[in-house]
PDB file of C-alpha atoms in Angstrom:
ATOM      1  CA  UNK A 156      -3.092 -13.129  15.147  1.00  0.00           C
ATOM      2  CA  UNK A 157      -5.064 -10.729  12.597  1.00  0.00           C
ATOM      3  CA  UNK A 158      -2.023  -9.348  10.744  1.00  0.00           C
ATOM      4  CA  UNK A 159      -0.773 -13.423  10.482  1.00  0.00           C
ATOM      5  CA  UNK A 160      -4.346 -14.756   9.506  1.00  0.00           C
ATOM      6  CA  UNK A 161      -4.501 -11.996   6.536  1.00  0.00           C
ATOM      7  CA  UNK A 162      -0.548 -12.160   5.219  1.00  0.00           C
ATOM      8  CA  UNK A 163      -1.863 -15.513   4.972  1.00  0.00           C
ATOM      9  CA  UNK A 164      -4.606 -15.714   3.520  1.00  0.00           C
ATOM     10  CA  UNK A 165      -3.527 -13.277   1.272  1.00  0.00           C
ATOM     11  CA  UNK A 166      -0.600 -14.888  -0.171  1.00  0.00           C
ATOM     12  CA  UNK A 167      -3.140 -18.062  -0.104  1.00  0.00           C
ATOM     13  CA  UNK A 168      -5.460 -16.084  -2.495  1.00  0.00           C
ATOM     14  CA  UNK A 169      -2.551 -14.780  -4.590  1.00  0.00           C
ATOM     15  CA  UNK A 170      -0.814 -18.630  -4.941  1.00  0.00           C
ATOM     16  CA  UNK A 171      -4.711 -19.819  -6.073  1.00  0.00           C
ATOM     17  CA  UNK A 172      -5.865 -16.853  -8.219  1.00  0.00           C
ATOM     18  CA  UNK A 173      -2.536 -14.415  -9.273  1.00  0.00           C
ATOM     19  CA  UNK A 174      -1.097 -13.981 -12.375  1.00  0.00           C
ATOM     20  CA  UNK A 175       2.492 -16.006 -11.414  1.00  0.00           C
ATOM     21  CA  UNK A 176       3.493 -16.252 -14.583  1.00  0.00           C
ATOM     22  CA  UNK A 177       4.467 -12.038 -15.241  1.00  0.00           C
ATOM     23  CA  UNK A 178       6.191 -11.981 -11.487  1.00  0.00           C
ATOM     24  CA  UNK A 179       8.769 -10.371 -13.774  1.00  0.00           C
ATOM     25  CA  UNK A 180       7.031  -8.076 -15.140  1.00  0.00           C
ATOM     26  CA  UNK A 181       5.686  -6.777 -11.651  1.00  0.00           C
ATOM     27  CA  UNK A 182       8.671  -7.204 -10.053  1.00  0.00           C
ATOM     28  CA  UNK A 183       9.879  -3.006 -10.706  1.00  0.00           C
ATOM     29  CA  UNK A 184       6.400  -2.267  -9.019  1.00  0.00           C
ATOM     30  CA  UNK A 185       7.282  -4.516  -6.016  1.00  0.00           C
ATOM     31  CA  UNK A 186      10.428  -2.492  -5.283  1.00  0.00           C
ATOM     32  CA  UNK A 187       8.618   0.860  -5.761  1.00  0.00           C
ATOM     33  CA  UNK A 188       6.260  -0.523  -3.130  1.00  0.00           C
ATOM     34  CA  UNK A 189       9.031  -1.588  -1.310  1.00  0.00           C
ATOM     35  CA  UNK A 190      10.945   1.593  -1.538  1.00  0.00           C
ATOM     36  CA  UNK A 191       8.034   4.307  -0.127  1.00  0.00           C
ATOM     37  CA  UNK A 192       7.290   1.806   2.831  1.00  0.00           C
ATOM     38  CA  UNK A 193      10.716   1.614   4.076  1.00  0.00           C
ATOM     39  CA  UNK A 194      10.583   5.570   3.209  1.00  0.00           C
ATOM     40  CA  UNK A 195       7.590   5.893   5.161  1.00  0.00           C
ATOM     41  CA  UNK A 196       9.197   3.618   8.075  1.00  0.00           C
ATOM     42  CA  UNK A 197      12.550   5.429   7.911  1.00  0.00           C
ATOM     43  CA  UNK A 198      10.787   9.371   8.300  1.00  0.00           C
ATOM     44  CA  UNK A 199       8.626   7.814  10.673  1.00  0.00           C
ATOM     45  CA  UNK A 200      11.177   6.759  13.212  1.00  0.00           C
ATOM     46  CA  UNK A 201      13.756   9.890  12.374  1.00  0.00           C
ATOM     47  CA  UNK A 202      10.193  12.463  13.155  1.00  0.00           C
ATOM     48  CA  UNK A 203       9.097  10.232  15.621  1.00  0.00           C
ATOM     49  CA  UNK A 204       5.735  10.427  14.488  1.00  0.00           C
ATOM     50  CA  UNK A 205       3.971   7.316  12.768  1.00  0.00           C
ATOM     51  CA  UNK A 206       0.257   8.353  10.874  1.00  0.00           C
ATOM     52  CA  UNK A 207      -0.574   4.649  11.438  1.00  0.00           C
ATOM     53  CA  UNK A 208       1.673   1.877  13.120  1.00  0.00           C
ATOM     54  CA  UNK A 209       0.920  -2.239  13.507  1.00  0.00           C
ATOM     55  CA  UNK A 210      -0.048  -3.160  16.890  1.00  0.00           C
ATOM     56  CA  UNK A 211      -0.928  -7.068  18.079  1.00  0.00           C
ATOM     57  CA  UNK A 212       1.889  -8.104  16.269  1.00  0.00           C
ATOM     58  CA  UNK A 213       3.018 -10.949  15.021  1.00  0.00           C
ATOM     59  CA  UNK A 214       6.001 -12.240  16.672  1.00  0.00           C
ATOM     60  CA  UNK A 215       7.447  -9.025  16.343  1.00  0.00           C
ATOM     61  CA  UNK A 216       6.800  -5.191  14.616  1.00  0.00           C
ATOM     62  CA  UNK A 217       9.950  -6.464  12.666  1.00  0.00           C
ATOM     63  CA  UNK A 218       8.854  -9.142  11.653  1.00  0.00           C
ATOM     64  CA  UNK A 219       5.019  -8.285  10.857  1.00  0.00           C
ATOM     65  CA  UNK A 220       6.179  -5.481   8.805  1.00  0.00           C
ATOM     66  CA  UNK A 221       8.937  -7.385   6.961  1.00  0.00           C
ATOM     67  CA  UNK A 222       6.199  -9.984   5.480  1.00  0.00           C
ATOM     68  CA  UNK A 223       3.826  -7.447   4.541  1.00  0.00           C
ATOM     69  CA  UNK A 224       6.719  -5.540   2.891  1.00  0.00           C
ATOM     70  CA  UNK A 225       7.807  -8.331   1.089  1.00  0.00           C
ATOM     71  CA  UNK A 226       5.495 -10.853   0.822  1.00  0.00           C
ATOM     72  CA  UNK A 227       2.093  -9.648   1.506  1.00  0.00           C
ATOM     73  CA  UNK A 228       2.335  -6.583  -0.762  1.00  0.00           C
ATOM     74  CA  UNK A 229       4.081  -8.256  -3.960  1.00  0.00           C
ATOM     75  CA  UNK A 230       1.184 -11.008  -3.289  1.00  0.00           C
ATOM     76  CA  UNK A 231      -1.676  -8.272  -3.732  1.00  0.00           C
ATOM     77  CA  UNK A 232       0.021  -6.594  -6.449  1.00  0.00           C
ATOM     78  CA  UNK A 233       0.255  -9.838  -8.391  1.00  0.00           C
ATOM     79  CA  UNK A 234      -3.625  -9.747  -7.684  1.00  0.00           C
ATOM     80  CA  UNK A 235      -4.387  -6.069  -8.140  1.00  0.00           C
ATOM     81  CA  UNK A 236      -2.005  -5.742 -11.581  1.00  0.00           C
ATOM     82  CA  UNK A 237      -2.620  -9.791 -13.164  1.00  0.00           C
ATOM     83  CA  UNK A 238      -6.436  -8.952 -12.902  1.00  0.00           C
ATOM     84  CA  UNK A 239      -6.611  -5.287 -14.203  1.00  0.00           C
ATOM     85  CA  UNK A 240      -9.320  -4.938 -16.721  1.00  0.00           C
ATOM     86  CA  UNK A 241      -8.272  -3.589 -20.581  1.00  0.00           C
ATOM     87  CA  UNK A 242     -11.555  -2.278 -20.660  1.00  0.00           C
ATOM     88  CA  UNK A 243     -11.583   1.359 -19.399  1.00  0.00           C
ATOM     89  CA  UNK A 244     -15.303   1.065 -18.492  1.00  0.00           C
ATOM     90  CA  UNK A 245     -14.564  -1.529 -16.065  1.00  0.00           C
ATOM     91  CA  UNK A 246     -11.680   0.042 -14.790  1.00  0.00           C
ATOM     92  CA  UNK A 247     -13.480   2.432 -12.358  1.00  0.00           C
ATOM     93  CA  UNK A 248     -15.216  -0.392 -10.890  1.00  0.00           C
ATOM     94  CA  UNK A 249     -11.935  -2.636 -10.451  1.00  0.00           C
ATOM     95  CA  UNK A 250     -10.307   0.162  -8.274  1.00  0.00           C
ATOM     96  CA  UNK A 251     -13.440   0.627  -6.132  1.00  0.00           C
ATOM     97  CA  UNK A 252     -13.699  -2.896  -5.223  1.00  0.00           C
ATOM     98  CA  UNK A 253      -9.814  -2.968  -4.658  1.00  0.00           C
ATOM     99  CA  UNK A 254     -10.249   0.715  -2.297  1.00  0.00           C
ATOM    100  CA  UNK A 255     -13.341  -0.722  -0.594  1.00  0.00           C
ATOM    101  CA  UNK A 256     -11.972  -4.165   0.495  1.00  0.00           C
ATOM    102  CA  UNK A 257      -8.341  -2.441   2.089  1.00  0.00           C
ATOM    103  CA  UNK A 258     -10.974   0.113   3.370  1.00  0.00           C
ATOM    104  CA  UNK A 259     -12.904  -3.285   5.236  1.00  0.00           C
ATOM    105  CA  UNK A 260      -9.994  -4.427   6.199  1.00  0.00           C
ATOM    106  CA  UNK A 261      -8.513  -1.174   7.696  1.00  0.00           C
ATOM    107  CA  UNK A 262     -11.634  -1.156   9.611  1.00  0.00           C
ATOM    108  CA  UNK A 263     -11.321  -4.189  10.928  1.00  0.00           C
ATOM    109  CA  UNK A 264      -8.283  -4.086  12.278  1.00  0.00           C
ATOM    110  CA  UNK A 265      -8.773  -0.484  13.608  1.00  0.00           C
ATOM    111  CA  UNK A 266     -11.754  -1.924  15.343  1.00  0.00           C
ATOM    112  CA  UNK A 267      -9.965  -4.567  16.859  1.00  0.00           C
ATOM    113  CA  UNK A 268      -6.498  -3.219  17.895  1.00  0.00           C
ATOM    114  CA  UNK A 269      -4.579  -4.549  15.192  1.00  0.00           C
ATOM    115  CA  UNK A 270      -3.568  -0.774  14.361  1.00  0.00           C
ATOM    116  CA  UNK A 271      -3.363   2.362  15.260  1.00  0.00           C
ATOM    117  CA  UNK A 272      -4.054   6.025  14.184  1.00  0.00           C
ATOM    118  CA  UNK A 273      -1.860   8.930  15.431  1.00  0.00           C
ATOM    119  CA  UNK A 274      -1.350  12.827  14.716  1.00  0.00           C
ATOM    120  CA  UNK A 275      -4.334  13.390  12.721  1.00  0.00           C
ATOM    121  CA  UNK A 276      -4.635  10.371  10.687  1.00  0.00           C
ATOM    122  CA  UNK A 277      -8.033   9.083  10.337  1.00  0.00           C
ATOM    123  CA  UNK A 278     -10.475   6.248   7.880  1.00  0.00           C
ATOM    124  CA  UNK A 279     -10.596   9.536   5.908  1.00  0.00           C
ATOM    125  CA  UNK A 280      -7.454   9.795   5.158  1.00  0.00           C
ATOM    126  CA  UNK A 281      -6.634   5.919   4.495  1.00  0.00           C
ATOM    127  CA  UNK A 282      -9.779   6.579   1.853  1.00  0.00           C
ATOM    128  CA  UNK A 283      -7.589   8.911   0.015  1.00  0.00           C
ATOM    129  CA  UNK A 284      -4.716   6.763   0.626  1.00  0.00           C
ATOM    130  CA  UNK A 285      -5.679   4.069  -1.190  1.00  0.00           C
ATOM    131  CA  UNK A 286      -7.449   6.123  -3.487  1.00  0.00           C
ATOM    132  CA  UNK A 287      -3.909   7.459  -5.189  1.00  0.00           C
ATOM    133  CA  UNK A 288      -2.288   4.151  -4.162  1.00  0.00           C
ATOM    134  CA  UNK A 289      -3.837   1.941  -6.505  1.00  0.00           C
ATOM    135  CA  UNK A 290      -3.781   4.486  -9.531  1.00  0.00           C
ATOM    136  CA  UNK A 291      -0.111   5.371  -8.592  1.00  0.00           C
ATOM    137  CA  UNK A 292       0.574   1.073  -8.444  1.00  0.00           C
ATOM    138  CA  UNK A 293      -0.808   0.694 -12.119  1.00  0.00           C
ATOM    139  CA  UNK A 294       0.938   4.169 -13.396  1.00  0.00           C
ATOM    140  CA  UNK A 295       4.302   2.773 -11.807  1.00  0.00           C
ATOM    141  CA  UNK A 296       3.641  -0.651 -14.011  1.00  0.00           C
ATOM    142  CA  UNK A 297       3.197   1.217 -16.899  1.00  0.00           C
ATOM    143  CA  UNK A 298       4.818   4.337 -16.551  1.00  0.00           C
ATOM    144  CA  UNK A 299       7.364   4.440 -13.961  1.00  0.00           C
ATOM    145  CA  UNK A 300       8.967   7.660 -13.946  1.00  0.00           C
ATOM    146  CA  UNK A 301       5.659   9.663 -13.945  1.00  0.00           C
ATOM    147  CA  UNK A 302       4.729   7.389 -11.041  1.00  0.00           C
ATOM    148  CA  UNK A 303       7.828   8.134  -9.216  1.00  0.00           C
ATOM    149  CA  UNK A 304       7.868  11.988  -9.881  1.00  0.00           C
ATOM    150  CA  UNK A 305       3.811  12.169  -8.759  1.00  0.00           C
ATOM    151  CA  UNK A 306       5.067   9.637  -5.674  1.00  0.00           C
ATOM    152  CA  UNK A 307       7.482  12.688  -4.657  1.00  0.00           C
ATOM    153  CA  UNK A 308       4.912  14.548  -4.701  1.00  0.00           C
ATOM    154  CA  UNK A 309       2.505  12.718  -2.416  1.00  0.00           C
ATOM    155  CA  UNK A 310       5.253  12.203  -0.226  1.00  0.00           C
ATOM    156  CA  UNK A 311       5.842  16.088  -0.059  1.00  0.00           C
ATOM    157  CA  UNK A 312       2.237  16.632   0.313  1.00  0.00           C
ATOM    158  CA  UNK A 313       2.330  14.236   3.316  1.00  0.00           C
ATOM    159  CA  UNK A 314       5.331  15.656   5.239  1.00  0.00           C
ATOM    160  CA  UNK A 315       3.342  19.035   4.692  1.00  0.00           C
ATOM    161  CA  UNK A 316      -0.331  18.085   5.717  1.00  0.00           C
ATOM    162  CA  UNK A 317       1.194  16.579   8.850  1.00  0.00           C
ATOM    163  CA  UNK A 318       3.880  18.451   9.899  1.00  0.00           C
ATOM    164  CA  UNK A 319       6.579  16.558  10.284  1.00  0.00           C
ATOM    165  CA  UNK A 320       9.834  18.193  10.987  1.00  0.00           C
ATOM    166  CA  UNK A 321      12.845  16.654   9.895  1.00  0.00           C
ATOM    167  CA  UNK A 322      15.121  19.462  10.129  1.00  0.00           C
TER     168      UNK A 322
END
């Protein structure tokens, strides 16, 4: 019920408050999102060893991951990117309040079952996550191939940090 009350609520918000009107000029972001969470997904299952997985899904694991890939996501990046201040004073700001609210709501649905933590991963480490995750969203808008080469990077830094062995 969590994961279907906030992919709602969150397109909800989006539909009332996002900026609709550039969908096309977000839409390269939404398939970079896209991209590393079926990445993440894919190494996941081939290591057999999720960081963090959905649990108290809705309808299915499937299908709650499907509409966050592809609806709840583009949603908040319509938010996050359609309200990103010009001003770089207010910039620091912006990206707290946007790390601090997926923070709450990590929290949340840690405390409540709504997902898990596995092989080291910790409210540390989803700190840091989204940390370099909303920089990386608004370097990808503007700058995509930096964004993708320093996404490589993270990615290799993960598989490192946690081991995984794909080989």
């Amino acid at each position: 019920m969590f994961h279907a009350v906030l992919i709602a609520g969150g397109v909800a918000l989006a539909v009332g408050r996002g900026k609709w009107q550039k969908w096309k000029e977000f839409l390269p972001t939404f398939y970079y999102w896209a991209l590393f969470s079926c990445f993440y997904e894919y190494i996941s299952y081939i290591g057999n060893k999720h960081l963090w997985e959905f649990d108290k899904n809705f309808i299915s694991l499937f299908v709650t991951e499907t509409l966050y890939t592809f609806i709840f996501y583009p949603s908040m990046i319509v938010l996050f990117l359609g309200s990103f201040p010009e001003e770089r004073t207010r910039r620091f700001w912006y990206y707290l309040k946007w790390i601090s609210l997926s923070i709450i709501i990590e929290a949340i649905a840690l405390r409540i079952g709504a997902i898990k933590f596995a092989h080291g991963w910790s409210m540390g480490w989803e700190v840091f996550f989204y940390s370099t995750m909303y920089p990386m969203l608004r370097l990808h808008y503007r700058n995509p191939l930096i964004a993708l080469f320093l996404s490589i990077i993270f990615v290799w830094f993960y598989l490192m940090i946690f081991n995984f062995q794909l080989v």
